[in-house]
Coordinates of N, CA and C in Angstrom, one line a residue:
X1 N 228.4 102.3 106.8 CA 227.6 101.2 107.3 C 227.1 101.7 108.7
X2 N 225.8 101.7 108.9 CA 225.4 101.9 110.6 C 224.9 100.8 111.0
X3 N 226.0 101.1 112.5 CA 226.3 99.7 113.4 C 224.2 100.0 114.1
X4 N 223.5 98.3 113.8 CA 222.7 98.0 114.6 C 223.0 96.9 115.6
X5 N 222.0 96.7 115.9 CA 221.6 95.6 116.9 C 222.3 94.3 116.5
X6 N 221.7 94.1 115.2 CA 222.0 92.7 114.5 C 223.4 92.5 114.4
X7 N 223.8 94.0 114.1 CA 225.1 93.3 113.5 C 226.0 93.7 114.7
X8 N 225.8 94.1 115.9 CA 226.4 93.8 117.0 C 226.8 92.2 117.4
X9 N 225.1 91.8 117.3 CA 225.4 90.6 117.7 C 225.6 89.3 116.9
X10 N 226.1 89.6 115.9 CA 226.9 88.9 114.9 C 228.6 89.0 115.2
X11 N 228.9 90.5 115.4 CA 230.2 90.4 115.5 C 230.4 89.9 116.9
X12 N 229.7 90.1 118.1 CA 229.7 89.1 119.5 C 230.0 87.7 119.3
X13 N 229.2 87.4 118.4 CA 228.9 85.9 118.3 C 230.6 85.2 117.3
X14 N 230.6 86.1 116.6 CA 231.9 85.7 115.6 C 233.1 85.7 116.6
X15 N 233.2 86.9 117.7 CA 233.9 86.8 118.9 C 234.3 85.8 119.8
X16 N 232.7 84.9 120.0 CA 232.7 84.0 120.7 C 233.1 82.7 120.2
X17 N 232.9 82.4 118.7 CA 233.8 81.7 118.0 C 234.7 81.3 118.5
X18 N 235.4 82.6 117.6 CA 236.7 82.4 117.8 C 237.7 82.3 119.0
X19 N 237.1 82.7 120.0 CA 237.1 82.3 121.5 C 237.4 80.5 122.0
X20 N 236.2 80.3 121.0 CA 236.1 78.6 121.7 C 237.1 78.0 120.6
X21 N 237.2 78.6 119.2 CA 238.2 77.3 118.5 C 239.8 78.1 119.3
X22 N 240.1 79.0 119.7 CA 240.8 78.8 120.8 C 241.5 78.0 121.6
X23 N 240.4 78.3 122.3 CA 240.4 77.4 123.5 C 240.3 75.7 123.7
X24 N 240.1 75.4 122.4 CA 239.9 73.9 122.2 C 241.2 73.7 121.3
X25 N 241.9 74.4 120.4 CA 243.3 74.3 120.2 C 244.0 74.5 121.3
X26 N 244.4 75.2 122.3 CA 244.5 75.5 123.6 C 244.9 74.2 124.5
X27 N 243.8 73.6 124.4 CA 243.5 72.4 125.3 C 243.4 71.3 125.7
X28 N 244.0 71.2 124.1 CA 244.4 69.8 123.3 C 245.6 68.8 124.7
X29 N 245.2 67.9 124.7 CA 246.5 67.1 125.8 C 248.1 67.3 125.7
X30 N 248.3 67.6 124.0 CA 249.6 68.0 123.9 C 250.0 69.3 124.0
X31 N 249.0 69.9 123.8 CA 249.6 71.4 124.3 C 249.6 71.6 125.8
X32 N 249.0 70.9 126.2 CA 248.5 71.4 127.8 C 250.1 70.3 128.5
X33 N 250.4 69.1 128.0 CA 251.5 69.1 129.0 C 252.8 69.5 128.3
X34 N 253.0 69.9 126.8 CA 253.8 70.7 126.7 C 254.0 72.0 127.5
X35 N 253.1 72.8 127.7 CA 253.0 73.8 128.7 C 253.5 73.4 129.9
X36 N 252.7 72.4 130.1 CA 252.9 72.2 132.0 C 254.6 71.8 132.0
X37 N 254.9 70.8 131.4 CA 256.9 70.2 131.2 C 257.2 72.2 131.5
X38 N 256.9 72.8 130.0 CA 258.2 74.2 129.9 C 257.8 75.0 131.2
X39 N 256.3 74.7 131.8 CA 256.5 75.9 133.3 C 256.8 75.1 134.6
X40 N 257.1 73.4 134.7 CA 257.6 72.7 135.6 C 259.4 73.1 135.7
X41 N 259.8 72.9 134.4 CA 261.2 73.1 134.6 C 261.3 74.7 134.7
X42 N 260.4 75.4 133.9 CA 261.2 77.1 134.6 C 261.1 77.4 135.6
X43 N 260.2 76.4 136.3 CA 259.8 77.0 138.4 C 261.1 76.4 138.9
X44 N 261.4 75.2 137.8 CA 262.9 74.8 138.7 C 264.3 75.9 138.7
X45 N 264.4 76.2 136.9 CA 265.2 77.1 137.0 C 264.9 78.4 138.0
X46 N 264.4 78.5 138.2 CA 263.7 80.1 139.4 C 263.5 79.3 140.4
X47 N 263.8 78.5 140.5 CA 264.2 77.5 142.0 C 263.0 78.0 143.2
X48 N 261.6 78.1 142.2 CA 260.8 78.2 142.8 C 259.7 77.0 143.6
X49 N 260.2 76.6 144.4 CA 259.8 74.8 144.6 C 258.3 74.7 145.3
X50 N 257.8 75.9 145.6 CA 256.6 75.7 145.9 C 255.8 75.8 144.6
X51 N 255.9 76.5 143.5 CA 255.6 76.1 141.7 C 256.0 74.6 141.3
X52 N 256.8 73.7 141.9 CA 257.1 72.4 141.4 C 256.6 71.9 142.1
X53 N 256.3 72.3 143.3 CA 255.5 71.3 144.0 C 253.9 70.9 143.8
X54 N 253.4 72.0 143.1 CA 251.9 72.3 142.8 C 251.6 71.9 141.5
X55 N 253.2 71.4 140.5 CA 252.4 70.2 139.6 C 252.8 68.9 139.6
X56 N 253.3 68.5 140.9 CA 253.2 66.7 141.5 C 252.1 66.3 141.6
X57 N 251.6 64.9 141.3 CA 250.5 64.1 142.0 C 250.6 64.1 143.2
X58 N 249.4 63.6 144.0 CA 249.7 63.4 145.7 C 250.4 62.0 145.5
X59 N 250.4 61.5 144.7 CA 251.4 60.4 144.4 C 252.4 60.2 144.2
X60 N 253.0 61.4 143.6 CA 254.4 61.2 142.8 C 255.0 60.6 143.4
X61 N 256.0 59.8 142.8 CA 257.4 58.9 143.5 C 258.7 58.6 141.9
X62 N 259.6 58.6 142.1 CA 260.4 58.5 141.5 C 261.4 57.5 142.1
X63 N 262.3 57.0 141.3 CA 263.5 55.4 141.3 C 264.5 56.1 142.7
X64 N 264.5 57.7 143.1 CA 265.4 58.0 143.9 C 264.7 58.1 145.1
X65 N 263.5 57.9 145.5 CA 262.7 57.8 146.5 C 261.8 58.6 147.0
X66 N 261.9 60.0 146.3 CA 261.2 61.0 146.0 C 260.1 60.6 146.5
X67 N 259.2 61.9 146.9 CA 257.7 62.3 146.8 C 257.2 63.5 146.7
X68 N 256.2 63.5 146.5 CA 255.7 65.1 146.4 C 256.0 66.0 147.2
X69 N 256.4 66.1 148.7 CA 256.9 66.3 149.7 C 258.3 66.8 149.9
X70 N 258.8 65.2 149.6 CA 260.1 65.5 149.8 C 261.4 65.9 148.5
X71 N 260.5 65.5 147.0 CA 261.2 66.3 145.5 C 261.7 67.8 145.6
X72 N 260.6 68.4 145.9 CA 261.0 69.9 146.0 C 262.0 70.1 147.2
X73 N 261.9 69.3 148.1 CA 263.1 69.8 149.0 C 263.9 69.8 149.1
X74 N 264.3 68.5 148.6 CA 265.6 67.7 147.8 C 266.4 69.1 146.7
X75 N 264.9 69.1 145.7 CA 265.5 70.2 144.6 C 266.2 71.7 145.8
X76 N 265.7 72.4 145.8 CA 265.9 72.8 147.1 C 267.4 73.1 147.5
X77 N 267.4 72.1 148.5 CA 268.8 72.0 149.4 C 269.5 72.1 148.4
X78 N 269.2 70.9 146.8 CA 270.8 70.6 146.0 C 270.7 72.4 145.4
X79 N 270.0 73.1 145.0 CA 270.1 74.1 143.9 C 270.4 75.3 145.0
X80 N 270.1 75.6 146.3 CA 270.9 76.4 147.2 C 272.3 76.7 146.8
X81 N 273.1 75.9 146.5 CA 274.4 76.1 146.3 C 274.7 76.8 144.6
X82 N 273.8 77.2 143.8 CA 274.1 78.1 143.0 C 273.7 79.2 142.5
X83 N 274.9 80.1 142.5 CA 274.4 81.3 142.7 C 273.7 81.5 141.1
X84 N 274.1 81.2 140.0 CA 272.8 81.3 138.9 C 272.9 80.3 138.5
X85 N 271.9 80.2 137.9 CA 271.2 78.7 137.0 C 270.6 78.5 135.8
X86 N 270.6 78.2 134.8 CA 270.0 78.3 133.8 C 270.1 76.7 132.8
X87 N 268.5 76.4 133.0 CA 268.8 75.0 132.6 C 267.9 75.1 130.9
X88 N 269.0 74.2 130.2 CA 268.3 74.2 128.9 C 267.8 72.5 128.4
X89 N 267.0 72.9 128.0 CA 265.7 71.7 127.3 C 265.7 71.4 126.0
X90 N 265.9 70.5 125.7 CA 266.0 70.0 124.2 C 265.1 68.4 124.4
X91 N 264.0 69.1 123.5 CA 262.8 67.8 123.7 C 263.4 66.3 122.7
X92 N 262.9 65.6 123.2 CA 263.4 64.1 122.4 C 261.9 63.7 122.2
X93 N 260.9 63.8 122.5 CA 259.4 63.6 122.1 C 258.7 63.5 123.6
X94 N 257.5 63.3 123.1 CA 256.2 63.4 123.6 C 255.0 62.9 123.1
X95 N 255.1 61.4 123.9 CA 253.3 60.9 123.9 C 252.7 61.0 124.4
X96 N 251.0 61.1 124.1 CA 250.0 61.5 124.7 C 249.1 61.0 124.1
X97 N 248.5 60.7 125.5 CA 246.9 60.2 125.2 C 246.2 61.0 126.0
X98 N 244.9 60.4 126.1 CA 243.9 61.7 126.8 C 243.8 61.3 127.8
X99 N 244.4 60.3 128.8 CA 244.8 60.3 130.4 C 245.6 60.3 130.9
X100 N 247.1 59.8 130.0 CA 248.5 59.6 130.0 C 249.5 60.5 129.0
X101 N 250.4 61.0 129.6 CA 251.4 61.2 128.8 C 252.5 61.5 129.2
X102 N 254.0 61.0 128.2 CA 255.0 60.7 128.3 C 256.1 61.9 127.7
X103 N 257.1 62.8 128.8 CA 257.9 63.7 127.6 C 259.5 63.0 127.7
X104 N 259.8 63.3 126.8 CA 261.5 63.1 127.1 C 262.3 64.2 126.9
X105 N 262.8 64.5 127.7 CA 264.1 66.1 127.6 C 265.4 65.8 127.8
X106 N 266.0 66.0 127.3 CA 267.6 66.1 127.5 C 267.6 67.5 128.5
X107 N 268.4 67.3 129.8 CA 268.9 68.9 129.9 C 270.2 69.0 130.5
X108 N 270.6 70.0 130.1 CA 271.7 70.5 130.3 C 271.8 72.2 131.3
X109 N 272.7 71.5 132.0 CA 272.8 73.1 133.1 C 274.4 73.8 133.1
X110 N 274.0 75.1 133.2 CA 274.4 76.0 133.1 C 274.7 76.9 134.5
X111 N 275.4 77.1 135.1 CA 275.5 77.8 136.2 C 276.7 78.0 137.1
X112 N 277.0 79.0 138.2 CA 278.0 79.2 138.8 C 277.6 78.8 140.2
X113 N 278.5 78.5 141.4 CA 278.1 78.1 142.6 C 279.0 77.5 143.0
X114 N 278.9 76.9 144.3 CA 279.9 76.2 145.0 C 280.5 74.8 144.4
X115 N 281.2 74.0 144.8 CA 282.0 72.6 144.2 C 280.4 71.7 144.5
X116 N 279.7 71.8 145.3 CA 278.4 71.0 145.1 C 277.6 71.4 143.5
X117 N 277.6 72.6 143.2 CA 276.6 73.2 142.1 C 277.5 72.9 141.1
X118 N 278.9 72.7 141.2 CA 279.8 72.1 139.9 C 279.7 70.7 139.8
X119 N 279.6 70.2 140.7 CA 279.3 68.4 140.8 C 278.3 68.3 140.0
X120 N 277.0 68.9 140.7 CA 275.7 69.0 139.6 C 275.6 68.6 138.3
X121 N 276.4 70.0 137.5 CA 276.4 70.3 136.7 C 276.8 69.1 136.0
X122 N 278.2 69.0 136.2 CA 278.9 67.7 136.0 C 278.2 66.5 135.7
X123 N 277.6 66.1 136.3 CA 276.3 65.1 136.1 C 275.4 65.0 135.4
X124 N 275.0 66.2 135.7 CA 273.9 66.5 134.4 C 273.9 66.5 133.1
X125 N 275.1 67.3 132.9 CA 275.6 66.9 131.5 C 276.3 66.4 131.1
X126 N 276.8 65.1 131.8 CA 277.6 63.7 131.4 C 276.5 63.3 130.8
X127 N 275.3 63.3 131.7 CA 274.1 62.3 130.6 C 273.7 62.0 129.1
X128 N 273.5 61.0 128.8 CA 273.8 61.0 127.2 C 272.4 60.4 126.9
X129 N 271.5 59.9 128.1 CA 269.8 59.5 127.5 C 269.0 61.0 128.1
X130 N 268.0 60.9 127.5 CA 266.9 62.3 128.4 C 266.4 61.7 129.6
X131 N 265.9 62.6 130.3 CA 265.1 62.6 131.3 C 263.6 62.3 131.2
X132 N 262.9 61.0 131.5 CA 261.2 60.9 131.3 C 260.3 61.5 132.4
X133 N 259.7 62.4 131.4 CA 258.5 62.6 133.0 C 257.1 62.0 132.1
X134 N 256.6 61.6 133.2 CA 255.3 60.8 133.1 C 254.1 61.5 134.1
X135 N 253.5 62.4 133.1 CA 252.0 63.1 133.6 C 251.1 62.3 133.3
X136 N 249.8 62.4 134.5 CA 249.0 62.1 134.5 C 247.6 63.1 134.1
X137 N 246.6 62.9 133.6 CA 245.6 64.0 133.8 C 244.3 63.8 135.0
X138 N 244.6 64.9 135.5 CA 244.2 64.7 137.2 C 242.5 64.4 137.3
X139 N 242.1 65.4 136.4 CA 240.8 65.6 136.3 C 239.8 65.9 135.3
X140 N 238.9 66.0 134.9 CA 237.9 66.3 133.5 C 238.4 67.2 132.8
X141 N 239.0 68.1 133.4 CA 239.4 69.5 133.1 C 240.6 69.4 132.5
X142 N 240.4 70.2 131.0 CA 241.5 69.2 130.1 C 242.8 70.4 130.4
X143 N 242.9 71.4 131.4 CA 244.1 71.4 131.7 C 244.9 71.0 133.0
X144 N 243.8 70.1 133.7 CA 244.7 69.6 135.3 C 245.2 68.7 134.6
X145 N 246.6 68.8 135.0 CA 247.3 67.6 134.7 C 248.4 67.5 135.4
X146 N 249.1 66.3 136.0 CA 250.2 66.3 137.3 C 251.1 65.4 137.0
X147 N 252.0 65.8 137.3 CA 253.4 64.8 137.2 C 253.4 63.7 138.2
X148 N 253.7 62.3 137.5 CA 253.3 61.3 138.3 C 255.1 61.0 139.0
X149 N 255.8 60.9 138.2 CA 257.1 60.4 137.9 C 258.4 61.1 137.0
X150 N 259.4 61.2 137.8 CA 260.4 61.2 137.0 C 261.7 60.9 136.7
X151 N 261.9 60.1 135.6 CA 263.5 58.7 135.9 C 264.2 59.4 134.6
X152 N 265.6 59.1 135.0 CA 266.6 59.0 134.2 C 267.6 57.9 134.6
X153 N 267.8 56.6 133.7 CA 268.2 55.8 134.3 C 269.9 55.9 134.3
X154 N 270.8 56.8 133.6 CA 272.1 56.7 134.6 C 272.4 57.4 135.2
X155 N 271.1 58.6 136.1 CA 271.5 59.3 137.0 C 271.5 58.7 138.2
X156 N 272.9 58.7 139.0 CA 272.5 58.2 140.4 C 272.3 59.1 141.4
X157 N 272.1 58.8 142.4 CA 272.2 59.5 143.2 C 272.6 59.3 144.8
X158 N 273.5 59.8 145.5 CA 273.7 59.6 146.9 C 272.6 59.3 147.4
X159 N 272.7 58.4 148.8 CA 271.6 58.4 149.4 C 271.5 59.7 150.3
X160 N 270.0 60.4 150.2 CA 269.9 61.9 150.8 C 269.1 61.9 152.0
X161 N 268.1 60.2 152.4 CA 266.9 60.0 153.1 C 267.2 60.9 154.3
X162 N 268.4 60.7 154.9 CA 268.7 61.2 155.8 C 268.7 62.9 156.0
X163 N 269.0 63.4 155.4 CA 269.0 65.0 155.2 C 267.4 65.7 155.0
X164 N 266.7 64.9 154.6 CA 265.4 65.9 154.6 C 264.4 65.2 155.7

């Protein structure tokens, strides 16, 4: 077979196809805050809090007083005290619409560290409901999307206003 013109730009075009049905599976609301949930909690595990900070709303607030501001710092100070970490996710579902969506995770942590990072732990996995995060989609662009909120209603928590 000799490659011409035409059939260059047939196999280009067949390229580009398959490019866009890609990217439109890709981009779907549920894939995109499935994605954003599994790389929100890995920035946490890698206790990288400037990555969790960069998928909060300028809004976020949570039942513990949190904000975009002060979440990561919070996360932060509490996760200093362990020397490893490894938090595991077991989804309970995920609604979504095309401006809202809702995930639930159970998690459970794993780790060594001081009597604070064992309290943690402790807590964490007493929990017997999941954790809700509630994303919002920021903008046109079907993959901005930002965490508005996040509750779990029998986790308490000390009051921490003071410390950050």
């Amino acid at each position: 077979m000799k490659v011409t013109p035409r059939l260059i730009g047939i196999a280009g075009l067949l390229v580009a196809v398959a490019i866009a049905i890609y990217l439109l599976w890709l981009w779907q609301p549920e894939r995109q805050v499935a994605l954003h949930q599994r790389h929100l909690l890995d920035a946490a595990q890698d206790r990288n809090w400037k990555k969790v900070g960069r998928f909060l709303s300028a809004d976020y607030h949570d039942r513990w007083g949190f904000t975009r501001d002060t979440a990561p710092q919070a996360g932060g100070e509490v996760f200093r005290h362990f020397f490893t970490l490894e938090v595991r996710v077991q989804s309970s579902g995920l609604t979504v619409n095309r401006q809202a969506a809702t995930a639930f995770d159970r998690l459970t942590l794993d780790g060594t560290g001081t009597f604070v990072a064992q309290e943690v732990v402790s807590r964490v996995n007493s929990l017997s409901k999941p954790f809700k995060f509630e994303w919002r989609r920021a903008s046109s662009w079907p993959w901005d999307w930002k965490l508005v909120s996040v509750d779990q209603q029998e986790l308490r928590l000390p009051d921490v206003s003071g410390f950050l």
